[in-house]
mmCIF file of C-alpha atoms in Angstrom:
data_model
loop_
_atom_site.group_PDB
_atom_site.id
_atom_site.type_symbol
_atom_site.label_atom_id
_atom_site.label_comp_id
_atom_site.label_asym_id
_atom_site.label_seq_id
_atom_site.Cartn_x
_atom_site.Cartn_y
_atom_site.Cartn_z
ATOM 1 C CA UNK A 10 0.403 100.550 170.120
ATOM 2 C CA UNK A 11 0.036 98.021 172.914
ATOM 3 C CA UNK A 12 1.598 97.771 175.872
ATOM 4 C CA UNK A 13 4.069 95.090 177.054
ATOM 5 C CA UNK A 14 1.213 93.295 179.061
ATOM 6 C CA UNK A 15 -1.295 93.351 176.410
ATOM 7 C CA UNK A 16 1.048 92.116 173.818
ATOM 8 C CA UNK A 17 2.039 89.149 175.972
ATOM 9 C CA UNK A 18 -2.014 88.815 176.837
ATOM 10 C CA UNK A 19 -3.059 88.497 172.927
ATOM 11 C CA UNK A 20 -0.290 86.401 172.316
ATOM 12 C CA UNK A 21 -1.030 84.027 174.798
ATOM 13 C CA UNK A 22 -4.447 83.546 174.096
ATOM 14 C CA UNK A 23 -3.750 83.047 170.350
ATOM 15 C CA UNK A 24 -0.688 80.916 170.942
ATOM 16 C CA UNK A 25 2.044 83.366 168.503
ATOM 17 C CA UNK A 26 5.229 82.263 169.327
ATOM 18 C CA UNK A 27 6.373 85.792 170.500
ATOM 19 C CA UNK A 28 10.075 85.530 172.382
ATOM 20 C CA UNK A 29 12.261 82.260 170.805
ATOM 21 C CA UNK A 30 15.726 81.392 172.499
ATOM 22 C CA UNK A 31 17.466 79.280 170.259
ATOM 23 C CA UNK A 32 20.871 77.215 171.102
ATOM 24 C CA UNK A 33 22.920 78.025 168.155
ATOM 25 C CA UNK A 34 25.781 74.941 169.751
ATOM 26 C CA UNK A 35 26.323 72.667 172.516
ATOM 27 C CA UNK A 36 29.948 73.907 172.266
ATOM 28 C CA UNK A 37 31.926 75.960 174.896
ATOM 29 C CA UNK A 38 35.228 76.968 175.420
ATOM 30 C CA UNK A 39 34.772 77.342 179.374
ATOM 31 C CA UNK A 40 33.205 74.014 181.782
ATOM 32 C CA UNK A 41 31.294 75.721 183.900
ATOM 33 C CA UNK A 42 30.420 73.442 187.135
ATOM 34 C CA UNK A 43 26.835 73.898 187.443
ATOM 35 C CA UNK A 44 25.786 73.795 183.584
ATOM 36 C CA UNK A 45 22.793 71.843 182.673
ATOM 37 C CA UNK A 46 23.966 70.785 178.928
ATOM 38 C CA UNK A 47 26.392 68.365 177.840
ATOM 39 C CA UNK A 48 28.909 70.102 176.266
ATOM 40 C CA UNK A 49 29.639 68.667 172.754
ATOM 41 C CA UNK A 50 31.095 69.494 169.463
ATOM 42 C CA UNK A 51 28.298 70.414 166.414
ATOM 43 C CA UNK A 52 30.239 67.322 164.591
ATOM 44 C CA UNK A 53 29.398 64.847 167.429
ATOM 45 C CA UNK A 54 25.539 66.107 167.654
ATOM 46 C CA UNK A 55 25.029 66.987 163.913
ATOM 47 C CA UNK A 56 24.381 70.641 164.468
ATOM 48 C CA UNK A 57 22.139 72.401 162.314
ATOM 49 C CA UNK A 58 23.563 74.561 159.579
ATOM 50 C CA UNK A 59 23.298 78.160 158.408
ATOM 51 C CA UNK A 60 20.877 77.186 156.014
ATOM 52 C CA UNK A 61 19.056 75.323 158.253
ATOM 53 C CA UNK A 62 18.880 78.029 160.819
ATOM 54 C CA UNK A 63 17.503 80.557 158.165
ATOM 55 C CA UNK A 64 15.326 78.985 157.386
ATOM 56 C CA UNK A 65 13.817 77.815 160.963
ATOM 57 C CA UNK A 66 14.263 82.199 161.611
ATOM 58 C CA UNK A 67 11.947 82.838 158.858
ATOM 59 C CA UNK A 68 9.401 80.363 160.216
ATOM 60 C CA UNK A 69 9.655 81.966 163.238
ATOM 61 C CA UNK A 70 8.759 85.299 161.641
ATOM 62 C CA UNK A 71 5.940 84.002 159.717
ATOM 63 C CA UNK A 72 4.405 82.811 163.087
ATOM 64 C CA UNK A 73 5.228 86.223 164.606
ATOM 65 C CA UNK A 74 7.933 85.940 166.767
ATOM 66 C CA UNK A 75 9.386 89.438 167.579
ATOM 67 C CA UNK A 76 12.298 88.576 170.068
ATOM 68 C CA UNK A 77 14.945 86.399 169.271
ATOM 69 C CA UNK A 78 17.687 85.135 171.652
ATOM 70 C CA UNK A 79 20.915 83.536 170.334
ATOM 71 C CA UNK A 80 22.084 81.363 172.986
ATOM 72 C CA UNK A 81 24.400 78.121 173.067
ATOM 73 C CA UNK A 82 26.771 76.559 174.581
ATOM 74 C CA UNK A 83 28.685 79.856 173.228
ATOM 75 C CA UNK A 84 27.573 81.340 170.488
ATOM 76 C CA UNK A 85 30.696 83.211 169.382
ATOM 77 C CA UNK A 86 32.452 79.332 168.745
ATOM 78 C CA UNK A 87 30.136 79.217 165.516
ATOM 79 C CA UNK A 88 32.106 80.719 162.616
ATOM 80 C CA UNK A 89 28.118 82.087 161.442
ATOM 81 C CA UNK A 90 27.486 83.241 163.910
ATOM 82 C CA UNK A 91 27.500 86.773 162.819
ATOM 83 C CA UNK A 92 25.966 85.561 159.674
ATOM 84 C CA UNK A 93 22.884 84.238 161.560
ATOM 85 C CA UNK A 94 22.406 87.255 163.831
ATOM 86 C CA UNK A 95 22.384 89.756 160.770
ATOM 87 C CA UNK A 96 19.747 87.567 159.293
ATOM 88 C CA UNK A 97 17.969 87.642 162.030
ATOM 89 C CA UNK A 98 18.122 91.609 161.854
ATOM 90 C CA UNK A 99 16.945 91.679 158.437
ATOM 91 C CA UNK A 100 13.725 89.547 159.502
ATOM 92 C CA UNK A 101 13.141 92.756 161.770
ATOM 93 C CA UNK A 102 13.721 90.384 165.169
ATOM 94 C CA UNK A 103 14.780 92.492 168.449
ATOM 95 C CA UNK A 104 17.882 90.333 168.990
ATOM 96 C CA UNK A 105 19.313 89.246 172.196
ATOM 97 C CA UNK A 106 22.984 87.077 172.395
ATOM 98 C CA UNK A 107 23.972 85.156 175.267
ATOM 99 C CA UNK A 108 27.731 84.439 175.750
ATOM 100 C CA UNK A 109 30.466 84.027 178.538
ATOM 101 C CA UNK A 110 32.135 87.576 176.913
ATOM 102 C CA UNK A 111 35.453 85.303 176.570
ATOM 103 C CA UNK A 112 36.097 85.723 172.980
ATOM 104 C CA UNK A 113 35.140 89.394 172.379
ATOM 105 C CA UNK A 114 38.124 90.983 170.698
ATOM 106 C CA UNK A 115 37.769 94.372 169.051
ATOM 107 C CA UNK A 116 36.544 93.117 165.928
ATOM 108 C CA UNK A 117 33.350 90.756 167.769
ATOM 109 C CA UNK A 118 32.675 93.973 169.260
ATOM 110 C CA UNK A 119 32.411 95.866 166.058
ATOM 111 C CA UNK A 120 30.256 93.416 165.091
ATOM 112 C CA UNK A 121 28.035 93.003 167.485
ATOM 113 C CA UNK A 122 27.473 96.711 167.943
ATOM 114 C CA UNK A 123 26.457 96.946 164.189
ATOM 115 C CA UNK A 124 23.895 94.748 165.160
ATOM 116 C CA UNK A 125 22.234 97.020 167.595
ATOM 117 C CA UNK A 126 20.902 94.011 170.141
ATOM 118 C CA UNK A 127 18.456 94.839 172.506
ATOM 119 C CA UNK A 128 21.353 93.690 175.139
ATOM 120 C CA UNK A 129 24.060 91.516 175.440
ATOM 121 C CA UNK A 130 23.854 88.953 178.234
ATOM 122 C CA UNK A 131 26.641 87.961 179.737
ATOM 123 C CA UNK A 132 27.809 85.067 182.388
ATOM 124 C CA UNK A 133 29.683 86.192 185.377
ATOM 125 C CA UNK A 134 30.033 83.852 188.160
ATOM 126 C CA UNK A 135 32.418 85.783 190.587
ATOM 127 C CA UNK A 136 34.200 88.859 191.895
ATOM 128 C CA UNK A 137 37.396 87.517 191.625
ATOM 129 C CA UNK A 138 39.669 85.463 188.686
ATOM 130 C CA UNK A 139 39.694 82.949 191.881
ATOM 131 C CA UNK A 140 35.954 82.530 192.153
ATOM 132 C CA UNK A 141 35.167 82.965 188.234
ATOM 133 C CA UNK A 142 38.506 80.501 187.293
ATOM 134 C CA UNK A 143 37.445 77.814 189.487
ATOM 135 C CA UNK A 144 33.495 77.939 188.649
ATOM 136 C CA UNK A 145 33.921 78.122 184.479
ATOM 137 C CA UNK A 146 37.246 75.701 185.175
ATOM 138 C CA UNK A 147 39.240 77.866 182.933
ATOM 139 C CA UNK A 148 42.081 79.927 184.009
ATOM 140 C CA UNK A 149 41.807 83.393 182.811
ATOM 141 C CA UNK A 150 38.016 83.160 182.007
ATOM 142 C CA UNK A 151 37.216 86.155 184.463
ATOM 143 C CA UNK A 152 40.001 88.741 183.015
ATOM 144 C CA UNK A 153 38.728 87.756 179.685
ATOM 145 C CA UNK A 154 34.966 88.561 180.492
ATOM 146 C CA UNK A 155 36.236 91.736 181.665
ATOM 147 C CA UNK A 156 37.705 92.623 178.807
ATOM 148 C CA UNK A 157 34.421 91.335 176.974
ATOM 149 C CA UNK A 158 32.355 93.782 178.789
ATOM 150 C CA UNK A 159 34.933 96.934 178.475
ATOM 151 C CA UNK A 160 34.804 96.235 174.592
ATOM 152 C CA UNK A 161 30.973 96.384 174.628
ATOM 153 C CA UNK A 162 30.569 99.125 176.827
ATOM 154 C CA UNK A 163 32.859 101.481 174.886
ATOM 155 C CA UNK A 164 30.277 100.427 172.114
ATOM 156 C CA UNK A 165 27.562 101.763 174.065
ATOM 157 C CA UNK A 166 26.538 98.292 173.739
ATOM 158 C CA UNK A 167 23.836 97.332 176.682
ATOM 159 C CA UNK A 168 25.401 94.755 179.004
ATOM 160 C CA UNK A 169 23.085 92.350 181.701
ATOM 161 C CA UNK A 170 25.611 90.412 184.069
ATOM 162 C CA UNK A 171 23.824 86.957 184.623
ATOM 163 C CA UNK A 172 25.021 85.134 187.691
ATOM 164 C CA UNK A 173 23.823 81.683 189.453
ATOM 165 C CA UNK A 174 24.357 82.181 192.861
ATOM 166 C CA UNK A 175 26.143 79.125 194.791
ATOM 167 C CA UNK A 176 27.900 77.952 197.186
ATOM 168 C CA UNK A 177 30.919 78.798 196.117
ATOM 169 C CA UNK A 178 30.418 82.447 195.109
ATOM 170 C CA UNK A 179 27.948 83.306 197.468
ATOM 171 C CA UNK A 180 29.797 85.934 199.505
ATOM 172 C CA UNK A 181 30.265 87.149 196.636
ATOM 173 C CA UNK A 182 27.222 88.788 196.153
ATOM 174 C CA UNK A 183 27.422 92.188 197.300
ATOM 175 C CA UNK A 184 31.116 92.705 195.422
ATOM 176 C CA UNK A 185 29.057 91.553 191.948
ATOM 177 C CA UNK A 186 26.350 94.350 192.339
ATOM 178 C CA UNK A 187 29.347 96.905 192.669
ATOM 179 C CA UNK A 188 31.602 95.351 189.977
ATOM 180 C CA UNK A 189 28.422 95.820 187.804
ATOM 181 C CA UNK A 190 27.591 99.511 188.737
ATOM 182 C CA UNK A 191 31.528 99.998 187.956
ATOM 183 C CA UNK A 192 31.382 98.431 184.510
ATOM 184 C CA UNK A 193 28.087 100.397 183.637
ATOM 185 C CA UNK A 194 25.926 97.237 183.397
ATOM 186 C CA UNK A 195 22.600 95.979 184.816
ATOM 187 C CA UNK A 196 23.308 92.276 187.032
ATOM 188 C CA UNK A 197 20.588 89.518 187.550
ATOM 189 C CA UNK A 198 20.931 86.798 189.624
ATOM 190 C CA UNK A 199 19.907 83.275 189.742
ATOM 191 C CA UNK A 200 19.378 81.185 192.710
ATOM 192 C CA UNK A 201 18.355 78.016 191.452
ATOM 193 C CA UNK A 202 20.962 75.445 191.283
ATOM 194 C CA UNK A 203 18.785 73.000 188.878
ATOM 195 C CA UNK A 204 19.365 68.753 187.618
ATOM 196 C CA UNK A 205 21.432 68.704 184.363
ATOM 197 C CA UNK A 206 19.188 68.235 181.175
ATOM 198 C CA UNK A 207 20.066 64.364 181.516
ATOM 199 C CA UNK A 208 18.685 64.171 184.930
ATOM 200 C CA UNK A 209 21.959 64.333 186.591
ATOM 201 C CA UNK A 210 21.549 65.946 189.748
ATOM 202 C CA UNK A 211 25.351 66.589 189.841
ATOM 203 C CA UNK A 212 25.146 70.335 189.730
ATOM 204 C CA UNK A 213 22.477 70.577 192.935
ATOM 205 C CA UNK A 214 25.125 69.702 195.147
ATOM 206 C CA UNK A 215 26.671 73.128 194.506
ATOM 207 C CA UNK A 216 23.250 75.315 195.704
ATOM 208 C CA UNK A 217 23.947 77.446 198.827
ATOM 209 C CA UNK A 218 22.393 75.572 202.573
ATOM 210 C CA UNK A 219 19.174 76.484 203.875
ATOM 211 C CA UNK A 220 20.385 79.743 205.936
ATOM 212 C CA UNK A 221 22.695 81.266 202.833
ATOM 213 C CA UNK A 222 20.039 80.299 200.763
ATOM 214 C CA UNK A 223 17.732 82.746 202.583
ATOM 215 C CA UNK A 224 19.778 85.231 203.392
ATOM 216 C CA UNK A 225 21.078 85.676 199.422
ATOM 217 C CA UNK A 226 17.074 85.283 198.156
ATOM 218 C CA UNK A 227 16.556 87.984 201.007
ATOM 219 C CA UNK A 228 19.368 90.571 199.609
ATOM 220 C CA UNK A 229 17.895 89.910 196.098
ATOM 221 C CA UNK A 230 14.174 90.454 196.980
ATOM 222 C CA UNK A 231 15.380 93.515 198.290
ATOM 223 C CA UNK A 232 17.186 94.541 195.381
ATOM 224 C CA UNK A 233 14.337 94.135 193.389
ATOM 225 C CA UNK A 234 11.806 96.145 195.919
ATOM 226 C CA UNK A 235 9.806 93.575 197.333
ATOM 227 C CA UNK A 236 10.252 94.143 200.757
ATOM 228 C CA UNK A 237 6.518 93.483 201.741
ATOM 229 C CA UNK A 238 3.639 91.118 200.032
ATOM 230 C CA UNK A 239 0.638 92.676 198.544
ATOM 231 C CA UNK A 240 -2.148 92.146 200.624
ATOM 232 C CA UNK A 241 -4.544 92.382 197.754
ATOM 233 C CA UNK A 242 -3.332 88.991 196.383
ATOM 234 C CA UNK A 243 -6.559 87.238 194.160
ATOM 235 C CA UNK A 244 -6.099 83.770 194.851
ATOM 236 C CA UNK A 245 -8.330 82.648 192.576
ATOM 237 C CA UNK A 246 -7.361 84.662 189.847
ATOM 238 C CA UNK A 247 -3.837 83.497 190.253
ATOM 239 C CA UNK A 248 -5.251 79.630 190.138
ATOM 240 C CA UNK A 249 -7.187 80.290 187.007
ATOM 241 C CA UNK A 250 -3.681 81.667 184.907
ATOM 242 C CA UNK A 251 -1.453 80.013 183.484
ATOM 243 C CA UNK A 252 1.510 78.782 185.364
ATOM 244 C CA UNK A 253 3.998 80.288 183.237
ATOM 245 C CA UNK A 254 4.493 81.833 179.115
ATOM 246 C CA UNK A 255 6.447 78.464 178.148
ATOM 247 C CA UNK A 256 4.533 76.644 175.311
ATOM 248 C CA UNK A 257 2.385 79.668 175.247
ATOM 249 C CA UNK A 258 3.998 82.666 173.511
ATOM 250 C CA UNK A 259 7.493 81.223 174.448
ATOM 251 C CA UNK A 260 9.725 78.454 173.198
ATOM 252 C CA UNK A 261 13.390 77.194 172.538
ATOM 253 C CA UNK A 262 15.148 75.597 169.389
ATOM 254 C CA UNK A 263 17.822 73.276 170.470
ATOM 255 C CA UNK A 264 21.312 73.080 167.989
ATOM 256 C CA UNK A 265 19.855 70.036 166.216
ATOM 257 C CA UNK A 266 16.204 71.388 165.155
ATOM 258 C CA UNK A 267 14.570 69.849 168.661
ATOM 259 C CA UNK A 268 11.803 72.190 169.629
ATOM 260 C CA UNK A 269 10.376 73.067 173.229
ATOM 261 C CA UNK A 270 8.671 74.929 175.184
ATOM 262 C CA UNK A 271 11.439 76.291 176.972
ATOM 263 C CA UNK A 272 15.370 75.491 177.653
ATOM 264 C CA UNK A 273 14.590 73.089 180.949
ATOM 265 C CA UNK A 274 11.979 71.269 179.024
ATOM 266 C CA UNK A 275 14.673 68.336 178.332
ATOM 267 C CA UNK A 276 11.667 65.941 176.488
ATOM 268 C CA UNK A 277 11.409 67.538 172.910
ATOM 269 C CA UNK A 278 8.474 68.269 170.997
ATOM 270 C CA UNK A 279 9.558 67.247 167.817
ATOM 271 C CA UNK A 280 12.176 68.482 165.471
ATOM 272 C CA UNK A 281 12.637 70.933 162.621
ATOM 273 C CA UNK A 282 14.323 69.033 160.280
ATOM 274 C CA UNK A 283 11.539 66.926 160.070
ATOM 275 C CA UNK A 284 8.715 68.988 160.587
ATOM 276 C CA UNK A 285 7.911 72.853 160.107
ATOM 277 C CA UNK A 286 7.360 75.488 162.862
ATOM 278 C CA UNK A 287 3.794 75.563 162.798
ATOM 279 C CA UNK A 288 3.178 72.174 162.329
ATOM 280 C CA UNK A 289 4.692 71.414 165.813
ATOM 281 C CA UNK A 290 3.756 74.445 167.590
ATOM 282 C CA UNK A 291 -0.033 74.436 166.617
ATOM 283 C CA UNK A 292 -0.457 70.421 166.079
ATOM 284 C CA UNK A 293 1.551 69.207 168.847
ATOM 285 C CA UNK A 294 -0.767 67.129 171.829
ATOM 286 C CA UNK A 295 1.811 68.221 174.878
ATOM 287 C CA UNK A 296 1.824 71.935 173.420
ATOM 288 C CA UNK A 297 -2.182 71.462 173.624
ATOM 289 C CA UNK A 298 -2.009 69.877 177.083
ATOM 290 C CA UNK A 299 0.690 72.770 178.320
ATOM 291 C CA UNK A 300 -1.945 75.637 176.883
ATOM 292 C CA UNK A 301 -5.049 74.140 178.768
ATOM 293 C CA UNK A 302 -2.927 74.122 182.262
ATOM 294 C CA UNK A 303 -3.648 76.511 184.480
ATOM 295 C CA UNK A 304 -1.824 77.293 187.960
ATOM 296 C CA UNK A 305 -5.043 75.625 190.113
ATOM 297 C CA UNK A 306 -3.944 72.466 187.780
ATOM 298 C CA UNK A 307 -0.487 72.020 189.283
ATOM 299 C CA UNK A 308 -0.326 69.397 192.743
ATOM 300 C CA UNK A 309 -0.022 71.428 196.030
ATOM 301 C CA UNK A 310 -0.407 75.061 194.288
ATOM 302 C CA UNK A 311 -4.283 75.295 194.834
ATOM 303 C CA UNK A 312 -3.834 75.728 198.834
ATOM 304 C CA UNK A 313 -0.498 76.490 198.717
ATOM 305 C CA UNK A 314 0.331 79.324 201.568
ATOM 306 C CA UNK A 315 2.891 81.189 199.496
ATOM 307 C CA UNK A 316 1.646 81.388 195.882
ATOM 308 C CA UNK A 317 1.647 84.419 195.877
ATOM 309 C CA UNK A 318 5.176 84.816 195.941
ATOM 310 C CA UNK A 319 6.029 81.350 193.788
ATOM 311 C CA UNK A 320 6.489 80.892 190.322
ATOM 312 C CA UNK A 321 5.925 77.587 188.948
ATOM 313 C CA UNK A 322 7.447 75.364 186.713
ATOM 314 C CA UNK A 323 6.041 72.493 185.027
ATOM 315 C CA UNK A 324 9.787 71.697 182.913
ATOM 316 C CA UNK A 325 11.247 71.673 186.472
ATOM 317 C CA UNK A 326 8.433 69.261 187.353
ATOM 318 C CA UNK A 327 8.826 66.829 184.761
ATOM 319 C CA UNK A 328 12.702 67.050 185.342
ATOM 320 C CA UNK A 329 12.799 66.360 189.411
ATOM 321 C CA UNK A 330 9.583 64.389 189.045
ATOM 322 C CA UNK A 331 8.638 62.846 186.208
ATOM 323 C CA UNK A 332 5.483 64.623 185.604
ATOM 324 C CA UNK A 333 4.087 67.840 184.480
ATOM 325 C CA UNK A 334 1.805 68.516 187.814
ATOM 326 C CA UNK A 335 4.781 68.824 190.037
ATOM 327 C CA UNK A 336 5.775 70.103 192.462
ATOM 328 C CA UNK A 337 9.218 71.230 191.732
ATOM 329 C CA UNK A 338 11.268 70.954 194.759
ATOM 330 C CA UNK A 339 13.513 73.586 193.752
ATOM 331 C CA UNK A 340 11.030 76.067 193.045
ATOM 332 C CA UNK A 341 8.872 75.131 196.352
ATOM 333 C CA UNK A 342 12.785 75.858 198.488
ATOM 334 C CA UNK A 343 12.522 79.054 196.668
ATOM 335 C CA UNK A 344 9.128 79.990 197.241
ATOM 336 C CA UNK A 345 9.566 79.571 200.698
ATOM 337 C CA UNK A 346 12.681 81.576 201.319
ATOM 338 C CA UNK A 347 10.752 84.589 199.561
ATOM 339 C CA UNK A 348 8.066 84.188 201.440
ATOM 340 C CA UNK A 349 9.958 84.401 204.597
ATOM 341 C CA UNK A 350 11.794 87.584 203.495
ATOM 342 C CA UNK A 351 8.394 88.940 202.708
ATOM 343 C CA UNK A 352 6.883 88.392 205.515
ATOM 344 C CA UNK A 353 4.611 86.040 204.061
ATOM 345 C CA UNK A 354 3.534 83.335 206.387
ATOM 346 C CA UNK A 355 4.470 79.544 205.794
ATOM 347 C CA UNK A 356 6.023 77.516 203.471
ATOM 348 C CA UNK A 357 5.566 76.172 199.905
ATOM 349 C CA UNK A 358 3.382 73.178 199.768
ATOM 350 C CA UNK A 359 6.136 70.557 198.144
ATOM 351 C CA UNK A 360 9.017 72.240 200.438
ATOM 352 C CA UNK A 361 11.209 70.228 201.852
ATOM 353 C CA UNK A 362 13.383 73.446 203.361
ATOM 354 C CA UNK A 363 13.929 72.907 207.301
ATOM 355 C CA UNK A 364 11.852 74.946 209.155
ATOM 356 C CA UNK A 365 14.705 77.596 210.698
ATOM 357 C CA UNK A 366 14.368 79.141 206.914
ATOM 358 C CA UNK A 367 11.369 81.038 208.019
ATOM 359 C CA UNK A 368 13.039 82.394 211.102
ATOM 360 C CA UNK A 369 15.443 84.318 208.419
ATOM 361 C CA UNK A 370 13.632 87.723 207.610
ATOM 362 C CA UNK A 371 15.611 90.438 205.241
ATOM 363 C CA UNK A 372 18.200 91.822 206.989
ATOM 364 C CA UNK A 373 17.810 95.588 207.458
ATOM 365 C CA UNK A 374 19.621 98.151 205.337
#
């Protein structure tokens, strides 16, 4: 059987849809401040339906997709949505659900453990109610996500903790990694603060300054092991590979058929009511243009001093800058804070981080 790698390798190189996040809703019952969608009812957007849905899952099979991520809005508002993920089961997808854990009552947790998902990914933007309340702006959201979680756990249903770091729960971040260790669930975090999916830049204004910034990415690198750059890094090797799986073995299925290569990609493809799967994914000219891409393509990246530690993104382009070549200004600030808790030297070529970021190394242990 292959490995992980050389699945995603053949994959790539024959374009099979592997991983698919769909957005089963635009609806939520929580506001959280730094969303990127516009938060709507399936009546005001014309959401697909069940039917609809199946039928989109078995084209995804056909193509051979193999993991499956139910996302929204929250998924849980959709009275099929249990409906959906068993069918998704019964196609044989490893099945992923995103939600904010605020409407798991006994019987959602029943259910969801009789699915047997690969995980259950959750939202978690604070410590505290106080922190949580005010970021989702709904009272009671963070005692509710607890609950959520306890459910789950006494399930033995796998839990991830997904938080976007920001200014407002920043000092947070230590208290997170040990509510998640108490609640018996992995945490990621997120520092990138991105434009909403209409090109508001709104929810940037909430991103941590230059020296939090640094210091969080610097706890997090640390977290993960990188404490130190490989200094066997192939330049060129990097420049000839493709930026990123999006388009490639990846994609995303917005709540009205609108298909893309990923969920910041805010220009769609085409849509499945109108067209089938494979149609779009194998006939599509920006799909063909996204495949032949490769890092060395992307403005700034082919003498870039820290691409080694970057990771590019051509929907973040085309959202900050109107093009596919970027670069992305948010993923340049990031580069650059790596790098300097890394100890790689300079900055990202599109960075427009002041230069005291580099003076912040990772604190010691």
């Amino acid at each position: 059987m292959n490995s992980y790698p050389d699945l995603y390798a053949s994959a790539e190189e024959r374009a099979v849809p592997l991983s698919a996040l769909v957005e089963l809703t635009n609806a939520c019952n929580v506001d959280c401040e730094h969303c990127y969608l516009d938060l709507l009812p399936d009546h005001r957007i014309g959401a697909l339906s069940t039917e609809e849905w199946k039928q989109i899952f078995r084209e995804l099979a056909a193509e051979g997709c193999l993991f499956l991520t139910l996302s929204g809005g929250e998924i849980l508002i959709r009275r099929d949505w249990y409906e959906l993920a068993a069918y998704a089961r019964k196609l044989g997808f490893a099945l992923r659900l995103y939600t904010n854990g605020t409407l798991i009552d006994d019987d959602v947790a029943d259910r969801i453990a009789e699915l047997t998902p690969v995980a259950v990914e959750i939202s978690l933007h604070g410590a505290t109610a106080e922190t949580q309340d005010a970021i989702t702006r709904r009272p009671g959201s963070f005692e509710r996500t607890a609950r959520g979680v306890s459910r789950l756990r006494a399930r033995e249903v796998a839990v991830v903790l997904k938080c976007v770091l920001m200014r407002r729960n920043a000092h947070e971040f230590a208290s997170l990694r040990r509510l998640a260790r108490e609640w018996g669930a992995e945490i990621l975090f997120d520092v990138e603060v991105t434009p909403k999916n209409d090109g508001s830049y709104g929810p940037v204004a909430l991103t941590m300054d230059d020296a939090t910034f640094a210091g969080v990415v610097a706890e997090v690198e640390r977290d993960r092991g990188d404490c130190a750059h490989s200094r066997h890094f192939d330049r060129a090797a990097r420049l000839a590979d493709a930026p990123c799986a999006a388009g490639r073995r990846t994609c995303h299925i917005g709540p009205t058929g609108d298909l893309s290569p990923c969920t910041q990609w805010t220009t769609p493809l085409g849509n499945l009511r109108r067209q089938r799967f494979r149609e779009l994914w194998f006939g599509n000219g920006t799909l063909r243009r996204i495949r032949a891409t490769r890092t060395g393509d992307l403005a700034g990246c082919h003498d870039c001093a820290v691409l080694e530690v970057c990771n590019p993104c051509m929907a973040l382009s085309l959202l900050e800058n109107g093009n596919l070549d970027g670069p992305s200004p948010t993923k340049c600030r990031t580069a650059t804070a790596r790098a300097a808790a890394m100890g790689v030297p300079g900055n990202a070529a599109g960075s427009t981080v002041s230069a005291r970021l580099v003076q912040i190394r990772m604190p010691p242990r």
